């Protein structure tokens, strides 16, 4: 007797597709977020520690500083790229993953390319507008389909898995938490786009620095606090 097409060698075919829980866990693991020993969100770890904060802020800060002092776009771009290259080389020497090592350099390189192509210093900040709009849209979609991304990440590191999706209060809490991050992206666009169109590069650069990683860290902490199980239970 021959085996059926679905049972080669007499064994039933196994489904190897990852489950929703497995996909969510894998995404959460890659997010870089974790809890501290006392059970709070480790915000500094989420932004890469002091090193990650420095790597995120210094190229943009140097670009703006050199631009204001010299009024030379080329010099400012070279300075920002040089700092990014140094950070990348250090990570490569320390044998960190290639993606982690070159991601910051690629980001600065894209910003520099935009500004160099147009000859306008303000276009150093143009890629950020598209990034903020795209991230905000993705988060909104995740809320609409009842998979709010902050719920996926926070649920995993809190040990809830994806079971919170069956609890209306937890779903509401995680949608609110994700909404905080959406509001952050919207605020960035609302504040920075008018400065871009006004060609106020100094104010735009300062706003980009202040509303970058520091604001993101604060919003993450607020999102964590409002989505605590005891916080959602009193709503």
Tab-separated table of C-alpha atoms in Angstrom, residues 12-228:
chain	number	residue	atom	x	y	z
A	12	UNK	CA	1.808	12.722	9.092
A	13	UNK	CA	3.126	15.999	7.709
A	14	UNK	CA	3.999	18.446	10.474
A	15	UNK	CA	3.180	22.143	10.280
A	16	UNK	CA	6.402	24.074	10.790
A	17	UNK	CA	4.878	27.536	10.360
A	18	UNK	CA	5.565	29.704	13.443
A	19	UNK	CA	2.602	30.535	15.623
A	20	UNK	CA	1.527	34.074	16.434
A	21	UNK	CA	3.011	33.647	19.897
A	22	UNK	CA	6.361	32.595	18.443
A	23	UNK	CA	6.435	35.523	16.019
A	24	UNK	CA	5.548	37.945	18.820
A	25	UNK	CA	8.235	36.494	21.090
A	26	UNK	CA	10.873	36.725	18.368
A	27	UNK	CA	9.971	40.349	17.682
A	28	UNK	CA	10.030	41.219	21.376
A	29	UNK	CA	13.444	39.586	21.808
A	30	UNK	CA	14.848	41.717	19.001
A	31	UNK	CA	13.396	44.918	20.457
A	32	UNK	CA	16.256	45.331	22.916
A	33	UNK	CA	13.898	45.893	25.843
A	34	UNK	CA	14.056	44.180	29.209
A	35	UNK	CA	13.100	44.641	32.852
A	36	UNK	CA	15.366	45.743	35.658
A	37	UNK	CA	15.868	43.641	38.785
A	38	UNK	CA	13.014	45.482	40.517
A	39	UNK	CA	10.602	44.810	37.658
A	40	UNK	CA	10.629	48.185	35.905
A	41	UNK	CA	11.406	48.817	32.251
A	42	UNK	CA	15.139	49.208	31.657
A	43	UNK	CA	14.866	52.383	29.604
A	44	UNK	CA	18.612	52.914	29.286
A	45	UNK	CA	19.062	49.424	27.868
A	46	UNK	CA	16.222	50.062	25.407
A	47	UNK	CA	18.070	53.053	23.943
A	48	UNK	CA	21.436	51.294	23.937
A	49	UNK	CA	22.777	52.695	27.198
A	50	UNK	CA	24.950	55.786	27.417
A	51	UNK	CA	26.852	54.581	24.388
A	52	UNK	CA	23.714	54.293	22.309
A	53	UNK	CA	22.583	57.718	23.476
A	54	UNK	CA	25.934	59.232	22.515
A	55	UNK	CA	25.953	57.553	19.109
A	56	UNK	CA	22.440	58.788	18.430
A	57	UNK	CA	23.035	62.408	19.456
A	58	UNK	CA	26.655	63.266	18.695
A	59	UNK	CA	26.635	63.180	14.850
A	60	UNK	CA	23.604	65.462	14.684
A	61	UNK	CA	24.924	67.735	17.417
A	62	UNK	CA	28.288	68.055	15.678
A	63	UNK	CA	26.628	68.707	12.317
A	64	UNK	CA	24.553	71.530	13.769
A	65	UNK	CA	27.421	73.031	15.774
A	66	UNK	CA	29.861	73.081	12.854
A	67	UNK	CA	27.187	74.443	10.524
A	68	UNK	CA	26.366	77.333	12.858
A	69	UNK	CA	30.034	78.174	13.483
A	70	UNK	CA	31.370	77.876	9.924
A	71	UNK	CA	28.224	78.194	7.792
A	72	UNK	CA	29.817	75.523	5.596
A	73	UNK	CA	27.521	72.624	4.746
A	74	UNK	CA	30.314	70.416	3.430
A	75	UNK	CA	32.404	70.801	6.576
A	76	UNK	CA	29.413	70.032	8.769
A	77	UNK	CA	28.579	66.899	6.766
A	78	UNK	CA	32.173	65.668	6.917
A	79	UNK	CA	32.197	66.155	10.689
A	80	UNK	CA	28.985	64.185	11.194
A	81	UNK	CA	30.159	61.378	8.919
A	82	UNK	CA	33.576	61.239	10.584
A	83	UNK	CA	32.030	60.727	14.010
A	84	UNK	CA	29.704	58.028	12.648
A	85	UNK	CA	32.674	56.261	11.019
A	86	UNK	CA	34.591	56.279	14.308
A	87	UNK	CA	31.631	54.740	16.143
A	88	UNK	CA	31.314	52.096	13.431
A	89	UNK	CA	35.002	51.183	13.463
A	90	UNK	CA	34.970	50.845	17.255
A	91	UNK	CA	32.008	48.461	17.098
A	92	UNK	CA	33.656	46.413	14.359
A	93	UNK	CA	36.898	46.191	16.330
A	94	UNK	CA	34.877	44.959	19.291
A	95	UNK	CA	33.416	42.272	17.009
A	96	UNK	CA	29.833	43.375	17.359
A	97	UNK	CA	27.263	42.353	14.743
A	98	UNK	CA	27.622	44.010	11.349
A	99	UNK	CA	24.080	45.383	11.420
A	100	UNK	CA	24.629	46.978	14.815
A	101	UNK	CA	27.971	48.390	13.718
A	102	UNK	CA	26.931	50.007	10.442
A	103	UNK	CA	23.288	50.974	11.074
A	104	UNK	CA	24.193	54.327	12.602
A	105	UNK	CA	26.646	55.093	9.816
A	106	UNK	CA	24.051	54.283	7.173
A	107	UNK	CA	21.550	56.588	8.850
A	108	UNK	CA	23.983	59.512	8.970
A	109	UNK	CA	25.099	58.733	5.426
A	110	UNK	CA	21.527	58.937	4.093
A	111	UNK	CA	20.974	62.268	5.854
A	112	UNK	CA	24.242	63.607	4.446
A	113	UNK	CA	23.309	62.403	0.960
A	114	UNK	CA	20.016	64.284	1.035
A	115	UNK	CA	21.677	67.516	2.153
A	116	UNK	CA	24.606	67.213	-0.246
A	117	UNK	CA	22.312	66.474	-3.203
A	118	UNK	CA	20.144	69.552	-2.696
A	119	UNK	CA	22.812	71.810	-1.212
A	120	UNK	CA	20.335	72.713	1.549
A	121	UNK	CA	21.385	72.172	5.162
A	122	UNK	CA	17.776	71.626	6.220
A	123	UNK	CA	17.584	68.519	4.036
A	124	UNK	CA	19.924	66.746	6.443
A	125	UNK	CA	16.744	66.272	8.473
A	126	UNK	CA	14.439	65.226	5.608
A	127	UNK	CA	14.825	61.418	6.021
A	128	UNK	CA	13.649	61.742	9.618
A	129	UNK	CA	10.268	63.001	8.491
A	130	UNK	CA	9.660	59.914	6.377
A	131	UNK	CA	10.893	57.624	9.165
A	132	UNK	CA	8.605	59.205	11.753
A	133	UNK	CA	5.598	59.072	9.443
A	134	UNK	CA	6.267	55.414	8.543
A	135	UNK	CA	6.741	54.296	12.158
A	136	UNK	CA	3.640	56.167	13.267
A	137	UNK	CA	1.592	54.534	10.505
A	138	UNK	CA	2.836	51.049	11.381
A	139	UNK	CA	1.940	51.587	15.039
A	140	UNK	CA	-1.526	52.851	14.110
A	141	UNK	CA	-2.113	49.780	11.957
A	142	UNK	CA	-0.966	47.520	14.794
A	143	UNK	CA	-3.552	49.154	17.055
A	144	UNK	CA	-6.299	48.820	14.434
A	145	UNK	CA	-5.690	45.086	13.968
A	146	UNK	CA	-5.594	44.548	17.748
A	147	UNK	CA	-1.890	43.734	17.888
A	148	UNK	CA	-0.535	46.969	19.414
A	149	UNK	CA	3.230	46.726	19.166
A	150	UNK	CA	3.886	47.936	22.697
A	151	UNK	CA	1.635	45.112	23.874
A	152	UNK	CA	3.676	42.565	21.943
A	153	UNK	CA	6.944	43.813	23.457
A	154	UNK	CA	5.815	44.667	26.981
A	155	UNK	CA	3.627	41.573	27.193
A	156	UNK	CA	6.617	39.391	26.435
A	157	UNK	CA	8.988	40.953	28.955
A	158	UNK	CA	6.230	40.974	31.605
A	159	UNK	CA	5.672	37.262	31.097
A	160	UNK	CA	2.135	37.757	29.747
A	161	UNK	CA	2.977	36.403	26.296
A	162	UNK	CA	0.040	37.292	24.077
A	163	UNK	CA	-2.620	36.247	26.583
A	164	UNK	CA	-3.364	39.917	27.277
A	165	UNK	CA	-5.232	40.084	23.961
A	166	UNK	CA	-8.132	38.169	25.528
A	167	UNK	CA	-8.469	40.708	28.349
A	168	UNK	CA	-10.307	43.903	27.282
A	169	UNK	CA	-8.623	45.959	30.000
A	170	UNK	CA	-5.138	44.798	29.037
A	171	UNK	CA	-5.885	45.381	25.355
A	172	UNK	CA	-7.040	48.904	26.184
A	173	UNK	CA	-3.923	49.545	28.252
A	174	UNK	CA	-1.558	48.373	25.534
A	175	UNK	CA	-3.379	50.314	22.849
A	176	UNK	CA	-3.047	53.407	25.028
A	177	UNK	CA	0.666	52.699	25.537
A	178	UNK	CA	1.172	52.306	21.783
A	179	UNK	CA	-0.842	55.474	21.240
A	180	UNK	CA	1.677	57.373	23.359
A	181	UNK	CA	4.418	56.463	20.890
A	182	UNK	CA	2.189	57.388	17.937
A	183	UNK	CA	1.610	60.773	19.592
A	184	UNK	CA	5.386	61.199	19.910
A	185	UNK	CA	5.900	60.657	16.178
A	186	UNK	CA	3.029	63.029	15.401
A	187	UNK	CA	4.469	65.669	17.742
A	188	UNK	CA	7.836	65.450	16.030
A	189	UNK	CA	6.238	66.125	12.664
A	190	UNK	CA	3.993	68.885	14.013
A	191	UNK	CA	6.926	70.744	15.582
A	192	UNK	CA	9.687	70.091	13.073
A	193	UNK	CA	7.948	70.374	9.691
A	194	UNK	CA	7.062	74.074	10.175
A	195	UNK	CA	10.702	74.746	11.126
A	196	UNK	CA	11.819	72.916	7.985
A	197	UNK	CA	9.561	74.966	5.717
A	198	UNK	CA	10.632	78.142	7.513
A	199	UNK	CA	14.261	77.138	6.784
A	200	UNK	CA	15.142	77.636	10.449
A	201	UNK	CA	17.916	75.063	10.496
A	202	UNK	CA	19.205	75.925	13.969
A	203	UNK	CA	15.796	75.532	15.619
A	204	UNK	CA	15.091	72.412	13.560
A	205	UNK	CA	18.374	70.828	14.602
A	206	UNK	CA	17.791	71.574	18.276
A	207	UNK	CA	14.236	70.229	18.065
A	208	UNK	CA	15.482	67.062	16.368
A	209	UNK	CA	18.019	66.464	19.147
A	210	UNK	CA	15.612	67.145	22.017
A	211	UNK	CA	12.733	65.206	20.453
A	212	UNK	CA	14.956	62.289	19.476
A	213	UNK	CA	16.255	59.661	21.875
A	214	UNK	CA	15.604	61.693	25.079
A	215	UNK	CA	11.902	62.094	24.227
A	216	UNK	CA	11.662	58.480	23.090
A	217	UNK	CA	13.074	57.288	26.422
A	218	UNK	CA	10.545	59.370	28.356
A	219	UNK	CA	7.628	58.142	26.242
A	220	UNK	CA	8.701	54.524	26.674
A	221	UNK	CA	8.716	54.973	30.450
A	222	UNK	CA	5.254	56.584	30.390
A	223	UNK	CA	3.928	53.811	28.140
A	224	UNK	CA	5.281	51.217	30.544
A	225	UNK	CA	3.654	52.920	33.529
A	226	UNK	CA	0.186	53.349	31.996
A	227	UNK	CA	0.143	49.729	30.801
A	228	UNK	CA	0.961	48.192	34.189
